[in-house]
Amino acid sequence: MNKKKDIRALTKEQLRNFFVAEGDKAFRGNQVYEWLWIKNAYSFEEMTNLSKETRQMLLDNFVINHIEVDKMQRSNDGTVKNAIKLHDGLIVESVLIPTDSRTTACVSSQVGCTLDCKFCATARLKKMRNLNPDEIYDQVAAINKESLLYYHHKLSNIVFMGMGEPLMNYNNVLKAIEKITSPEGLGMSPTRITVSTSGVPKMIKKLADDEVKFNLAVSLHSAIDEIRTKIMPFNATFPLQDLKEALQYWYTKTNRRITYEYVVWDGINDDKESINALVKFCKHVPCKVNLIEYNPIDDDEFQQASAKSINNYISNLEMNDIIVNVRRSRGKDIDAACGQLANKS
Ligand code: SAH
């Protein structure tokens, strides 16, 4: 282990104080802070507006812990998947998804996942640890650079739909978003950020209490407890009734519509009762439904439902004035699509 302190753990104020204690100007702290966060420098050498002596002094006192893009793959649809190496050697994945109108970063919040969804490749990995705020921020900054490089514009959206359950790493995810949205970070609008959760009621209420400004998506997949518990076993601990109450609380406080993510599987939730249950659940809180394509994960249990079943869902939802979108998978050929992130390499 390196004994030197990670300079990125310091606030701007602490950096300013450090320079004053070294007999330098507080302003030096601002310069370093800008290098670390706006310019995303990963070495002191890059900090060219500091003297050689100052850079050496920083090198003697600190390290810059940062992520490294270990491996990058580009799909034939333009999707880019990064295997990200963390300072302790663990790997997470993050994805850049370009469309005509936007480029979206899909980022991870944990190494592995706390939850146990049967259809998700990440759930099969051991849960190793939470990502710290910098590791989350760095994924976004790295993808922003790739967006500029390949698509010549900045990142427009961020979704927390990579590996992990963001609400089980609540504080670090919120700290990262604070920096992503800060003018002293990436300066992105919170309305372009979506946090996706499997549905942890207590934490959804906390988001509402904390008056967050980003969007919330819930991976629903079934509005019938018995079915949902089979495919998402933690539903036994956080049943739909609690989820419903938390979402109502969210809506009362934020006035913002929820997005439900929903995969339709053959023989699991493609029946009439499942459709009716979803329609009923959608009436609790203003919402929209994203029907997502199933991305197979080497498993016989789950099969994408037929086009007919999906059309049944669409027509029933539309008949009840519920907004529904069908989401095509991206980056399947490189295992970059929803639920496929599992460090295969
Ligand atoms: N833990 C969070 C975020 C990660 S999963 C959550 O559950 O929302 C991101 C999305 O991918 C979720 O909607 C999840 O249900 C979905 N997903 C997981 N495995 C999938 C698969 N094999 N095919 C399609 N979507 C999948």
mmCIF file of C-alpha atoms and ligand atoms in Angstrom:
data_model
loop_
_atom_site.group_PDB
_atom_site.id
_atom_site.type_symbol
_atom_site.label_atom_id
_atom_site.label_comp_id
_atom_site.label_asym_id
_atom_site.label_seq_id
_atom_site.Cartn_x
_atom_site.Cartn_y
_atom_site.Cartn_z
ATOM 1 C CA MET A 1 0.000 0.000 0.000
ATOM 2 C CA ASN A 2 1.128 3.484 -0.799
ATOM 3 C CA LYS A 3 1.495 5.627 2.344
ATOM 4 C CA LYS A 4 1.066 8.916 0.507
ATOM 5 C CA LYS A 5 -2.376 10.438 0.718
ATOM 6 C CA ASP A 6 -4.744 10.486 -2.258
ATOM 7 C CA ILE A 7 -4.881 14.147 -3.231
ATOM 8 C CA ARG A 8 -8.354 13.705 -4.687
ATOM 9 C CA ALA A 9 -9.718 12.958 -1.238
ATOM 10 C CA LEU A 10 -9.098 16.628 -0.365
ATOM 11 C CA THR A 11 -11.743 19.307 -0.733
ATOM 12 C CA LYS A 12 -10.852 22.557 -2.445
ATOM 13 C CA GLU A 13 -10.645 24.238 0.964
ATOM 14 C CA GLN A 14 -8.249 21.594 2.264
ATOM 15 C CA LEU A 15 -6.059 22.021 -0.805
ATOM 16 C CA ARG A 16 -5.970 25.774 -0.301
ATOM 17 C CA ASN A 17 -5.027 25.268 3.363
ATOM 18 C CA PHE A 18 -2.328 22.802 2.398
ATOM 19 C CA PHE A 19 -0.607 25.363 0.174
ATOM 20 C CA VAL A 20 -0.851 28.068 2.828
ATOM 21 C CA ALA A 21 0.737 25.677 5.350
ATOM 22 C CA GLU A 22 3.529 25.097 2.810
ATOM 23 C CA GLY A 23 4.144 28.839 2.680
ATOM 24 C CA ASP A 24 2.561 29.213 -0.761
ATOM 25 C CA LYS A 25 -0.568 31.046 -1.904
ATOM 26 C CA ALA A 26 -4.048 29.629 -1.269
ATOM 27 C CA PHE A 27 -4.791 30.254 -4.939
ATOM 28 C CA ARG A 28 -2.416 27.397 -5.816
ATOM 29 C CA GLY A 29 -5.062 25.104 -4.299
ATOM 30 C CA ASN A 30 -7.631 26.342 -6.800
ATOM 31 C CA GLN A 31 -5.252 25.649 -9.666
ATOM 32 C CA VAL A 32 -4.601 22.099 -8.510
ATOM 33 C CA TYR A 33 -8.298 21.508 -7.901
ATOM 34 C CA GLU A 34 -9.049 22.595 -11.458
ATOM 35 C CA TRP A 35 -6.399 20.233 -12.810
ATOM 36 C CA LEU A 36 -7.786 17.352 -10.809
ATOM 37 C CA TRP A 37 -11.449 17.814 -11.540
ATOM 38 C CA ILE A 38 -12.121 19.953 -14.610
ATOM 39 C CA LYS A 39 -9.073 18.950 -16.632
ATOM 40 C CA ASN A 40 -9.016 15.481 -15.130
ATOM 41 C CA ALA A 41 -5.250 15.285 -14.846
ATOM 42 C CA TYR A 42 -3.911 11.920 -13.726
ATOM 43 C CA SER A 43 -0.345 13.099 -13.029
ATOM 44 C CA PHE A 44 1.311 16.107 -11.430
ATOM 45 C CA GLU A 45 3.521 16.560 -14.517
ATOM 46 C CA GLU A 46 0.479 17.599 -16.517
ATOM 47 C CA MET A 47 -0.077 20.570 -14.209
ATOM 48 C CA THR A 48 1.946 22.883 -16.403
ATOM 49 C CA ASN A 49 1.030 26.154 -14.718
ATOM 50 C CA LEU A 50 2.763 25.005 -11.515
ATOM 51 C CA SER A 51 6.509 25.332 -11.055
ATOM 52 C CA LYS A 52 8.697 22.244 -11.242
ATOM 53 C CA GLU A 53 9.363 22.546 -7.495
ATOM 54 C CA THR A 54 5.674 22.674 -6.664
ATOM 55 C CA ARG A 55 4.973 19.620 -8.803
ATOM 56 C CA GLN A 56 7.812 17.751 -7.086
ATOM 57 C CA MET A 57 6.517 18.814 -3.672
ATOM 58 C CA LEU A 58 3.066 17.434 -4.555
ATOM 59 C CA LEU A 59 4.618 14.221 -5.803
ATOM 60 C CA ASP A 60 6.481 13.845 -2.486
ATOM 61 C CA ASN A 61 3.268 14.243 -0.514
ATOM 62 C CA PHE A 62 0.462 12.745 -2.564
ATOM 63 C CA VAL A 63 -0.658 10.209 -5.089
ATOM 64 C CA ILE A 64 -3.505 10.643 -7.567
ATOM 65 C CA ASN A 65 -5.662 7.537 -7.299
ATOM 66 C CA HIS A 66 -7.523 7.164 -10.543
ATOM 67 C CA ILE A 67 -9.185 4.639 -12.769
ATOM 68 C CA GLU A 68 -7.601 3.305 -15.920
ATOM 69 C CA VAL A 69 -9.355 2.183 -19.070
ATOM 70 C CA ASP A 70 -7.891 -1.309 -19.197
ATOM 71 C CA LYS A 71 -9.621 -2.472 -22.340
ATOM 72 C CA MET A 72 -11.923 -0.739 -24.793
ATOM 73 C CA GLN A 73 -14.229 -2.477 -27.253
ATOM 74 C CA ARG A 74 -16.286 -0.845 -29.990
ATOM 75 C CA SER A 75 -19.482 -2.463 -31.191
ATOM 76 C CA ASN A 76 -20.560 -2.332 -34.827
ATOM 77 C CA ASP A 77 -23.444 -0.080 -33.717
ATOM 78 C CA GLY A 78 -20.979 2.472 -32.280
ATOM 79 C CA THR A 79 -21.411 1.487 -28.636
ATOM 80 C CA VAL A 80 -18.144 1.588 -26.696
ATOM 81 C CA LYS A 81 -17.514 -0.641 -23.686
ATOM 82 C CA ASN A 82 -14.717 0.061 -21.242
ATOM 83 C CA ALA A 83 -13.235 -2.347 -18.771
ATOM 84 C CA ILE A 84 -12.131 -0.002 -16.026
ATOM 85 C CA LYS A 85 -9.307 -0.957 -13.724
ATOM 86 C CA LEU A 86 -9.585 0.512 -10.230
ATOM 87 C CA HIS A 87 -6.584 1.449 -8.099
ATOM 88 C CA ASP A 88 -6.801 -1.883 -6.233
ATOM 89 C CA GLY A 89 -6.903 -3.932 -9.433
ATOM 90 C CA LEU A 90 -10.635 -4.700 -9.440
ATOM 91 C CA ILE A 91 -12.523 -4.219 -12.700
ATOM 92 C CA VAL A 92 -15.883 -2.625 -13.496
ATOM 93 C CA GLU A 93 -17.443 -1.854 -16.853
ATOM 94 C CA SER A 94 -18.935 1.299 -18.295
ATOM 95 C CA VAL A 95 -20.541 1.957 -21.664
ATOM 96 C CA LEU A 96 -20.902 4.845 -24.116
ATOM 97 C CA ILE A 97 -24.108 4.636 -26.139
ATOM 98 C CA PRO A 98 -24.425 6.993 -29.122
ATOM 99 C CA THR A 99 -27.714 7.717 -30.890
ATOM 100 C CA ASP A 100 -28.576 10.388 -33.458
ATOM 101 C CA SER A 101 -29.688 12.857 -30.851
ATOM 102 C CA ARG A 102 -27.573 12.068 -27.791
ATOM 103 C CA THR A 103 -24.633 10.219 -26.310
ATOM 104 C CA THR A 104 -25.292 8.435 -23.068
ATOM 105 C CA ALA A 105 -22.860 7.115 -20.491
ATOM 106 C CA CYS A 106 -23.944 3.995 -18.643
ATOM 107 C CA VAL A 107 -21.905 3.776 -15.433
ATOM 108 C CA SER A 108 -21.350 1.296 -12.627
ATOM 109 C CA SER A 109 -21.847 1.978 -8.934
ATOM 110 C CA GLN A 110 -20.513 -1.226 -7.338
ATOM 111 C CA VAL A 111 -18.000 -3.965 -8.115
ATOM 112 C CA GLY A 112 -20.448 -6.834 -8.498
ATOM 113 C CA CYS A 113 -23.927 -6.241 -7.077
ATOM 114 C CA THR A 114 -25.662 -6.452 -3.710
ATOM 115 C CA LEU A 115 -28.836 -7.840 -5.282
ATOM 116 C CA ASP A 116 -29.673 -11.161 -6.859
ATOM 117 C CA CYS A 117 -31.779 -10.694 -10.008
ATOM 118 C CA LYS A 118 -31.877 -14.072 -11.741
ATOM 119 C CA PHE A 119 -31.700 -12.658 -15.272
ATOM 120 C CA CYS A 120 -28.685 -10.380 -14.752
ATOM 121 C CA ALA A 121 -25.077 -11.390 -15.430
ATOM 122 C CA THR A 122 -23.716 -8.935 -12.878
ATOM 123 C CA ALA A 123 -25.651 -10.686 -10.098
ATOM 124 C CA ARG A 124 -23.552 -13.796 -10.690
ATOM 125 C CA LEU A 125 -20.380 -11.969 -9.737
ATOM 126 C CA LYS A 126 -19.250 -11.758 -6.172
ATOM 127 C CA LYS A 127 -20.091 -8.433 -4.594
ATOM 128 C CA MET A 128 -16.678 -7.008 -3.897
ATOM 129 C CA ARG A 129 -17.170 -3.424 -2.810
ATOM 130 C CA ASN A 130 -18.836 -0.093 -3.382
ATOM 131 C CA LEU A 131 -17.223 2.332 -5.786
ATOM 132 C CA ASN A 132 -16.057 5.559 -4.207
ATOM 133 C CA PRO A 133 -17.297 8.907 -5.566
ATOM 134 C CA ASP A 134 -14.128 9.505 -7.609
ATOM 135 C CA GLU A 135 -14.352 6.124 -9.288
ATOM 136 C CA ILE A 136 -17.885 6.922 -10.382
ATOM 137 C CA TYR A 137 -16.946 10.423 -11.487
ATOM 138 C CA ASP A 138 -13.930 9.136 -13.425
ATOM 139 C CA GLN A 139 -16.050 6.730 -15.455
ATOM 140 C CA VAL A 140 -18.162 9.649 -16.603
ATOM 141 C CA ALA A 141 -15.136 11.843 -17.308
ATOM 142 C CA ALA A 142 -13.488 9.036 -19.313
ATOM 143 C CA ILE A 143 -16.634 8.445 -21.367
ATOM 144 C CA ASN A 144 -16.967 12.169 -21.934
ATOM 145 C CA LYS A 145 -13.483 12.127 -23.464
ATOM 146 C CA GLU A 146 -14.445 9.183 -25.685
ATOM 147 C CA SER A 147 -17.600 10.981 -26.756
ATOM 148 C CA LEU A 148 -15.520 13.984 -27.818
ATOM 149 C CA LEU A 149 -13.012 11.763 -29.577
ATOM 150 C CA TYR A 150 -15.439 9.583 -31.521
ATOM 151 C CA TYR A 151 -18.564 11.706 -31.835
ATOM 152 C CA HIS A 152 -17.168 15.241 -31.521
ATOM 153 C CA HIS A 153 -19.544 16.386 -28.852
ATOM 154 C CA LYS A 154 -19.815 16.146 -25.119
ATOM 155 C CA LEU A 155 -21.772 13.547 -23.282
ATOM 156 C CA SER A 156 -25.445 14.469 -23.111
ATOM 157 C CA ASN A 157 -26.904 11.928 -20.656
ATOM 158 C CA ILE A 158 -25.873 9.590 -17.852
ATOM 159 C CA VAL A 159 -27.668 6.482 -16.648
ATOM 160 C CA PHE A 160 -26.703 4.529 -13.547
ATOM 161 C CA MET A 161 -27.524 1.220 -15.192
ATOM 162 C CA GLY A 162 -24.120 -0.410 -15.198
ATOM 163 C CA MET A 163 -22.953 -2.873 -12.590
ATOM 164 C CA GLY A 164 -24.356 -2.613 -9.094
ATOM 165 C CA GLU A 165 -27.328 -1.204 -7.242
ATOM 166 C CA PRO A 166 -26.814 2.564 -6.915
ATOM 167 C CA LEU A 167 -29.144 2.949 -3.933
ATOM 168 C CA MET A 168 -27.091 0.403 -1.992
ATOM 169 C CA ASN A 169 -24.155 2.798 -2.418
ATOM 170 C CA TYR A 170 -26.241 5.860 -1.719
ATOM 171 C CA ASN A 171 -23.780 8.382 -0.301
ATOM 172 C CA ASN A 172 -21.044 7.780 -2.844
ATOM 173 C CA VAL A 173 -23.453 7.915 -5.789
ATOM 174 C CA LEU A 174 -24.865 11.215 -4.549
ATOM 175 C CA LYS A 175 -21.406 12.665 -3.962
ATOM 176 C CA ALA A 176 -20.364 11.663 -7.479
ATOM 177 C CA ILE A 177 -23.483 13.246 -8.978
ATOM 178 C CA GLU A 178 -22.809 16.409 -7.009
ATOM 179 C CA LYS A 179 -19.419 16.690 -8.690
ATOM 180 C CA ILE A 180 -20.721 15.663 -12.122
ATOM 181 C CA THR A 181 -23.278 18.472 -11.959
ATOM 182 C CA SER A 182 -20.978 21.051 -10.349
ATOM 183 C CA PRO A 183 -19.467 23.821 -12.506
ATOM 184 C CA GLU A 184 -16.205 22.766 -10.848
ATOM 185 C CA GLY A 185 -16.656 19.281 -12.277
ATOM 186 C CA LEU A 186 -18.409 18.367 -15.515
ATOM 187 C CA GLY A 187 -21.201 20.915 -15.158
ATOM 188 C CA MET A 188 -23.925 18.577 -16.395
ATOM 189 C CA SER A 189 -27.589 19.183 -15.736
ATOM 190 C CA PRO A 190 -29.149 16.767 -13.205
ATOM 191 C CA THR A 191 -32.209 16.487 -15.432
ATOM 192 C CA ARG A 192 -29.992 14.535 -17.851
ATOM 193 C CA ILE A 193 -29.054 11.966 -15.228
ATOM 194 C CA THR A 194 -31.120 8.872 -14.402
ATOM 195 C CA VAL A 195 -30.500 6.624 -11.435
ATOM 196 C CA SER A 196 -31.930 3.153 -11.942
ATOM 197 C CA THR A 197 -32.834 1.012 -8.961
ATOM 198 C CA SER A 198 -34.266 -2.420 -8.452
ATOM 199 C CA GLY A 199 -36.474 -0.678 -5.909
ATOM 200 C CA VAL A 200 -35.179 -0.102 -2.387
ATOM 201 C CA PRO A 201 -38.141 1.662 -0.740
ATOM 202 C CA LYS A 202 -36.312 3.289 2.161
ATOM 203 C CA MET A 203 -33.683 4.744 -0.139
ATOM 204 C CA ILE A 204 -36.246 6.014 -2.651
ATOM 205 C CA LYS A 205 -37.839 7.955 0.201
ATOM 206 C CA LYS A 206 -34.450 9.261 1.203
ATOM 207 C CA LEU A 207 -33.847 10.534 -2.342
ATOM 208 C CA ALA A 208 -37.113 12.437 -2.103
ATOM 209 C CA ASP A 209 -36.154 13.869 1.301
ATOM 210 C CA ASP A 210 -32.767 14.882 -0.049
ATOM 211 C CA GLU A 211 -34.573 16.751 -2.844
ATOM 212 C CA VAL A 212 -32.442 15.312 -5.597
ATOM 213 C CA LYS A 213 -32.948 16.808 -9.057
ATOM 214 C CA PHE A 214 -32.112 13.773 -11.190
ATOM 215 C CA ASN A 215 -34.550 11.208 -12.611
ATOM 216 C CA LEU A 216 -35.519 7.898 -11.117
ATOM 217 C CA ALA A 217 -36.042 4.621 -12.950
ATOM 218 C CA VAL A 218 -37.253 1.429 -11.306
ATOM 219 C CA SER A 219 -36.583 -2.031 -12.699
ATOM 220 C CA LEU A 220 -40.025 -3.473 -12.195
ATOM 221 C CA HIS A 221 -40.292 -6.526 -14.487
ATOM 222 C CA SER A 222 -43.426 -7.720 -12.718
ATOM 223 C CA ALA A 223 -46.195 -6.070 -10.705
ATOM 224 C CA ILE A 224 -47.152 -9.375 -9.075
ATOM 225 C CA ASP A 225 -45.233 -10.159 -5.878
ATOM 226 C CA GLU A 226 -45.122 -13.892 -6.441
ATOM 227 C CA ILE A 227 -43.548 -13.557 -9.887
ATOM 228 C CA ARG A 228 -41.279 -10.674 -8.950
ATOM 229 C CA THR A 229 -39.882 -12.573 -5.964
ATOM 230 C CA LYS A 230 -39.071 -15.508 -8.228
ATOM 231 C CA ILE A 231 -37.030 -13.433 -10.643
ATOM 232 C CA MET A 232 -35.824 -10.768 -8.186
ATOM 233 C CA PRO A 233 -35.599 -12.590 -4.836
ATOM 234 C CA PHE A 234 -34.936 -9.445 -2.767
ATOM 235 C CA ASN A 235 -38.583 -8.555 -3.543
ATOM 236 C CA ALA A 236 -39.442 -10.821 -0.602
ATOM 237 C CA THR A 237 -37.774 -8.226 1.637
ATOM 238 C CA PHE A 238 -39.021 -5.172 -0.282
ATOM 239 C CA PRO A 239 -42.477 -6.154 -1.570
ATOM 240 C CA LEU A 240 -44.453 -4.162 -4.138
ATOM 241 C CA GLN A 241 -46.680 -2.539 -1.532
ATOM 242 C CA ASP A 242 -43.626 -0.883 0.093
ATOM 243 C CA LEU A 243 -42.261 0.054 -3.322
ATOM 244 C CA LYS A 244 -45.576 1.610 -4.280
ATOM 245 C CA GLU A 245 -45.683 3.699 -1.094
ATOM 246 C CA ALA A 246 -42.098 4.862 -1.580
ATOM 247 C CA LEU A 247 -42.839 5.895 -5.174
ATOM 248 C CA GLN A 248 -45.923 7.805 -4.112
ATOM 249 C CA TYR A 249 -43.802 9.561 -1.519
ATOM 250 C CA TRP A 250 -41.208 10.358 -4.214
ATOM 251 C CA TYR A 251 -43.827 11.808 -6.508
ATOM 252 C CA THR A 252 -45.474 13.927 -3.818
ATOM 253 C CA LYS A 253 -42.119 15.461 -2.938
ATOM 254 C CA THR A 254 -40.516 15.814 -6.392
ATOM 255 C CA ASN A 255 -43.411 15.990 -8.801
ATOM 256 C CA ARG A 256 -41.332 13.948 -11.238
ATOM 257 C CA ARG A 257 -42.560 11.013 -13.248
ATOM 258 C CA ILE A 258 -41.004 7.579 -12.679
ATOM 259 C CA THR A 259 -39.721 5.338 -15.448
ATOM 260 C CA TYR A 260 -40.377 1.603 -15.120
ATOM 261 C CA GLU A 261 -38.038 -0.751 -16.877
ATOM 262 C CA TYR A 262 -39.678 -3.953 -17.871
ATOM 263 C CA VAL A 263 -38.579 -7.040 -19.772
ATOM 264 C CA VAL A 264 -41.250 -9.437 -21.059
ATOM 265 C CA TRP A 265 -40.188 -13.093 -20.856
ATOM 266 C CA ASP A 266 -41.765 -16.109 -22.419
ATOM 267 C CA GLY A 267 -43.862 -18.030 -19.881
ATOM 268 C CA ILE A 268 -42.897 -15.752 -16.983
ATOM 269 C CA ASN A 269 -44.762 -12.466 -17.341
ATOM 270 C CA ASP A 270 -46.339 -12.615 -20.809
ATOM 271 C CA ASP A 271 -49.819 -13.490 -19.540
ATOM 272 C CA LYS A 272 -52.945 -11.370 -19.214
ATOM 273 C CA GLU A 273 -52.752 -11.119 -15.387
ATOM 274 C CA SER A 274 -49.249 -9.746 -15.601
ATOM 275 C CA ILE A 275 -50.353 -7.092 -18.074
ATOM 276 C CA ASN A 276 -53.341 -6.132 -15.949
ATOM 277 C CA ALA A 277 -51.185 -5.947 -12.842
ATOM 278 C CA LEU A 278 -48.731 -3.620 -14.594
ATOM 279 C CA VAL A 279 -51.524 -1.367 -15.850
ATOM 280 C CA LYS A 280 -52.883 -1.166 -12.306
ATOM 281 C CA PHE A 281 -49.445 -0.483 -10.820
ATOM 282 C CA CYS A 282 -48.892 2.319 -13.339
ATOM 283 C CA LYS A 283 -51.946 4.117 -12.013
ATOM 284 C CA HIS A 284 -50.406 4.672 -8.567
ATOM 285 C CA VAL A 285 -47.927 7.329 -9.708
ATOM 286 C CA PRO A 286 -47.419 9.240 -12.998
ATOM 287 C CA CYS A 287 -44.954 7.152 -14.957
ATOM 288 C CA LYS A 288 -43.814 5.776 -18.263
ATOM 289 C CA VAL A 289 -42.804 2.259 -19.184
ATOM 290 C CA ASN A 290 -39.685 1.256 -21.099
ATOM 291 C CA LEU A 291 -40.028 -2.235 -22.484
ATOM 292 C CA ILE A 292 -36.468 -3.481 -22.777
ATOM 293 C CA GLU A 293 -35.251 -6.265 -24.962
ATOM 294 C CA TYR A 294 -33.899 -9.269 -23.082
ATOM 295 C CA ASN A 295 -30.190 -9.826 -23.481
ATOM 296 C CA PRO A 296 -29.483 -13.506 -22.995
ATOM 297 C CA ILE A 297 -26.861 -14.416 -20.410
ATOM 298 C CA ASP A 298 -26.174 -18.099 -21.133
ATOM 299 C CA ASP A 299 -29.266 -19.316 -19.353
ATOM 300 C CA ASP A 300 -32.217 -21.475 -20.445
ATOM 301 C CA GLU A 301 -34.614 -20.125 -17.859
ATOM 302 C CA PHE A 302 -35.217 -16.766 -19.529
ATOM 303 C CA GLN A 303 -36.357 -16.308 -23.107
ATOM 304 C CA GLN A 304 -37.472 -13.043 -24.707
ATOM 305 C CA ALA A 305 -41.255 -13.147 -25.205
ATOM 306 C CA SER A 306 -42.772 -13.143 -28.694
ATOM 307 C CA ALA A 307 -43.478 -9.940 -30.617
ATOM 308 C CA LYS A 308 -47.154 -10.709 -30.139
ATOM 309 C CA SER A 309 -46.845 -10.693 -26.335
ATOM 310 C CA ILE A 310 -44.946 -7.443 -26.439
ATOM 311 C CA ASN A 311 -47.589 -5.918 -28.668
ATOM 312 C CA ASN A 312 -50.213 -7.036 -26.142
ATOM 313 C CA TYR A 313 -48.375 -5.093 -23.478
ATOM 314 C CA ILE A 314 -48.095 -2.041 -25.701
ATOM 315 C CA SER A 315 -51.752 -1.955 -26.713
ATOM 316 C CA ASN A 316 -53.012 -2.478 -23.155
ATOM 317 C CA LEU A 317 -50.763 0.224 -21.757
ATOM 318 C CA GLU A 318 -51.673 2.655 -24.518
ATOM 319 C CA MET A 319 -55.361 1.940 -24.107
ATOM 320 C CA ASN A 320 -54.917 3.084 -20.521
ATOM 321 C CA ASP A 321 -53.029 6.245 -21.537
ATOM 322 C CA ILE A 322 -49.729 5.026 -20.186
ATOM 323 C CA ILE A 323 -46.650 6.113 -22.129
ATOM 324 C CA VAL A 324 -44.695 3.137 -23.377
ATOM 325 C CA ASN A 325 -41.414 2.954 -25.303
ATOM 326 C CA VAL A 326 -39.709 -0.069 -26.719
ATOM 327 C CA ARG A 327 -35.966 -0.001 -26.111
ATOM 328 C CA ARG A 328 -33.730 -1.775 -28.540
ATOM 329 C CA SER A 329 -30.518 -3.274 -27.133
ATOM 330 C CA ARG A 330 -27.230 -1.677 -28.000
ATOM 331 C CA GLY A 331 -23.764 -3.195 -28.050
ATOM 332 C CA LYS A 332 -24.952 -6.795 -27.770
ATOM 333 C CA ASP A 333 -22.072 -8.111 -29.901
ATOM 334 C CA ILE A 334 -19.571 -6.952 -27.262
ATOM 335 C CA ASP A 335 -21.687 -7.911 -24.210
ATOM 336 C CA ALA A 336 -22.306 -4.252 -23.435
ATOM 337 C CA ALA A 337 -26.104 -4.354 -23.266
ATOM 338 C CA CYS A 338 -28.246 -4.178 -20.090
ATOM 339 C CA GLY A 339 -27.555 -7.055 -17.760
ATOM 340 C CA GLN A 340 -24.541 -8.321 -19.718
ATOM 341 C CA LEU A 341 -21.823 -6.534 -17.793
ATOM 342 C CA ALA A 342 -19.840 -9.283 -16.129
ATOM 343 C CA ASN A 343 -16.152 -8.765 -16.903
ATOM 344 C CA LYS A 344 -16.093 -11.648 -19.350
ATOM 345 C CA SER A 345 -12.628 -10.695 -20.465
HETATM 346 N N1 SAH B 1 -29.378 -2.301 -10.098
HETATM 347 C C1 SAH B 1 -29.968 -1.295 -10.934
HETATM 348 C C2 SAH B 1 -29.119 -0.881 -12.120
HETATM 349 C C3 SAH B 1 -28.427 -1.952 -12.934
HETATM 350 S S1 SAH B 1 -29.359 -2.935 -14.048
HETATM 351 C C4 SAH B 1 -31.330 -1.745 -11.394
HETATM 352 O O1 SAH B 1 -31.693 -2.875 -11.151
HETATM 353 O O2 SAH B 1 -32.055 -0.948 -11.943
HETATM 354 C C5 SAH B 1 -29.885 -1.963 -15.367
HETATM 355 C C6 SAH B 1 -31.133 -2.478 -16.049
HETATM 356 O O3 SAH B 1 -30.870 -3.670 -16.819
HETATM 357 C C7 SAH B 1 -32.219 -2.887 -15.069
HETATM 358 O O4 SAH B 1 -33.452 -2.423 -15.517
HETATM 359 C C8 SAH B 1 -32.173 -4.398 -15.134
HETATM 360 O O5 SAH B 1 -33.355 -4.979 -14.691
HETATM 361 C C9 SAH B 1 -31.876 -4.635 -16.581
HETATM 362 N N2 SAH B 1 -31.363 -5.958 -16.889
HETATM 363 C C10 SAH B 1 -30.641 -6.782 -16.098
HETATM 364 N N3 SAH B 1 -30.329 -7.912 -16.753
HETATM 365 C C11 SAH B 1 -30.861 -7.810 -17.984
HETATM 366 C C12 SAH B 1 -30.854 -8.646 -19.144
HETATM 367 N N4 SAH B 1 -30.231 -9.818 -19.143
HETATM 368 N N5 SAH B 1 -31.495 -8.197 -20.250
HETATM 369 C C13 SAH B 1 -32.104 -6.997 -20.257
HETATM 370 N N6 SAH B 1 -32.130 -6.159 -19.208
HETATM 371 C C14 SAH B 1 -31.520 -6.561 -18.086
#
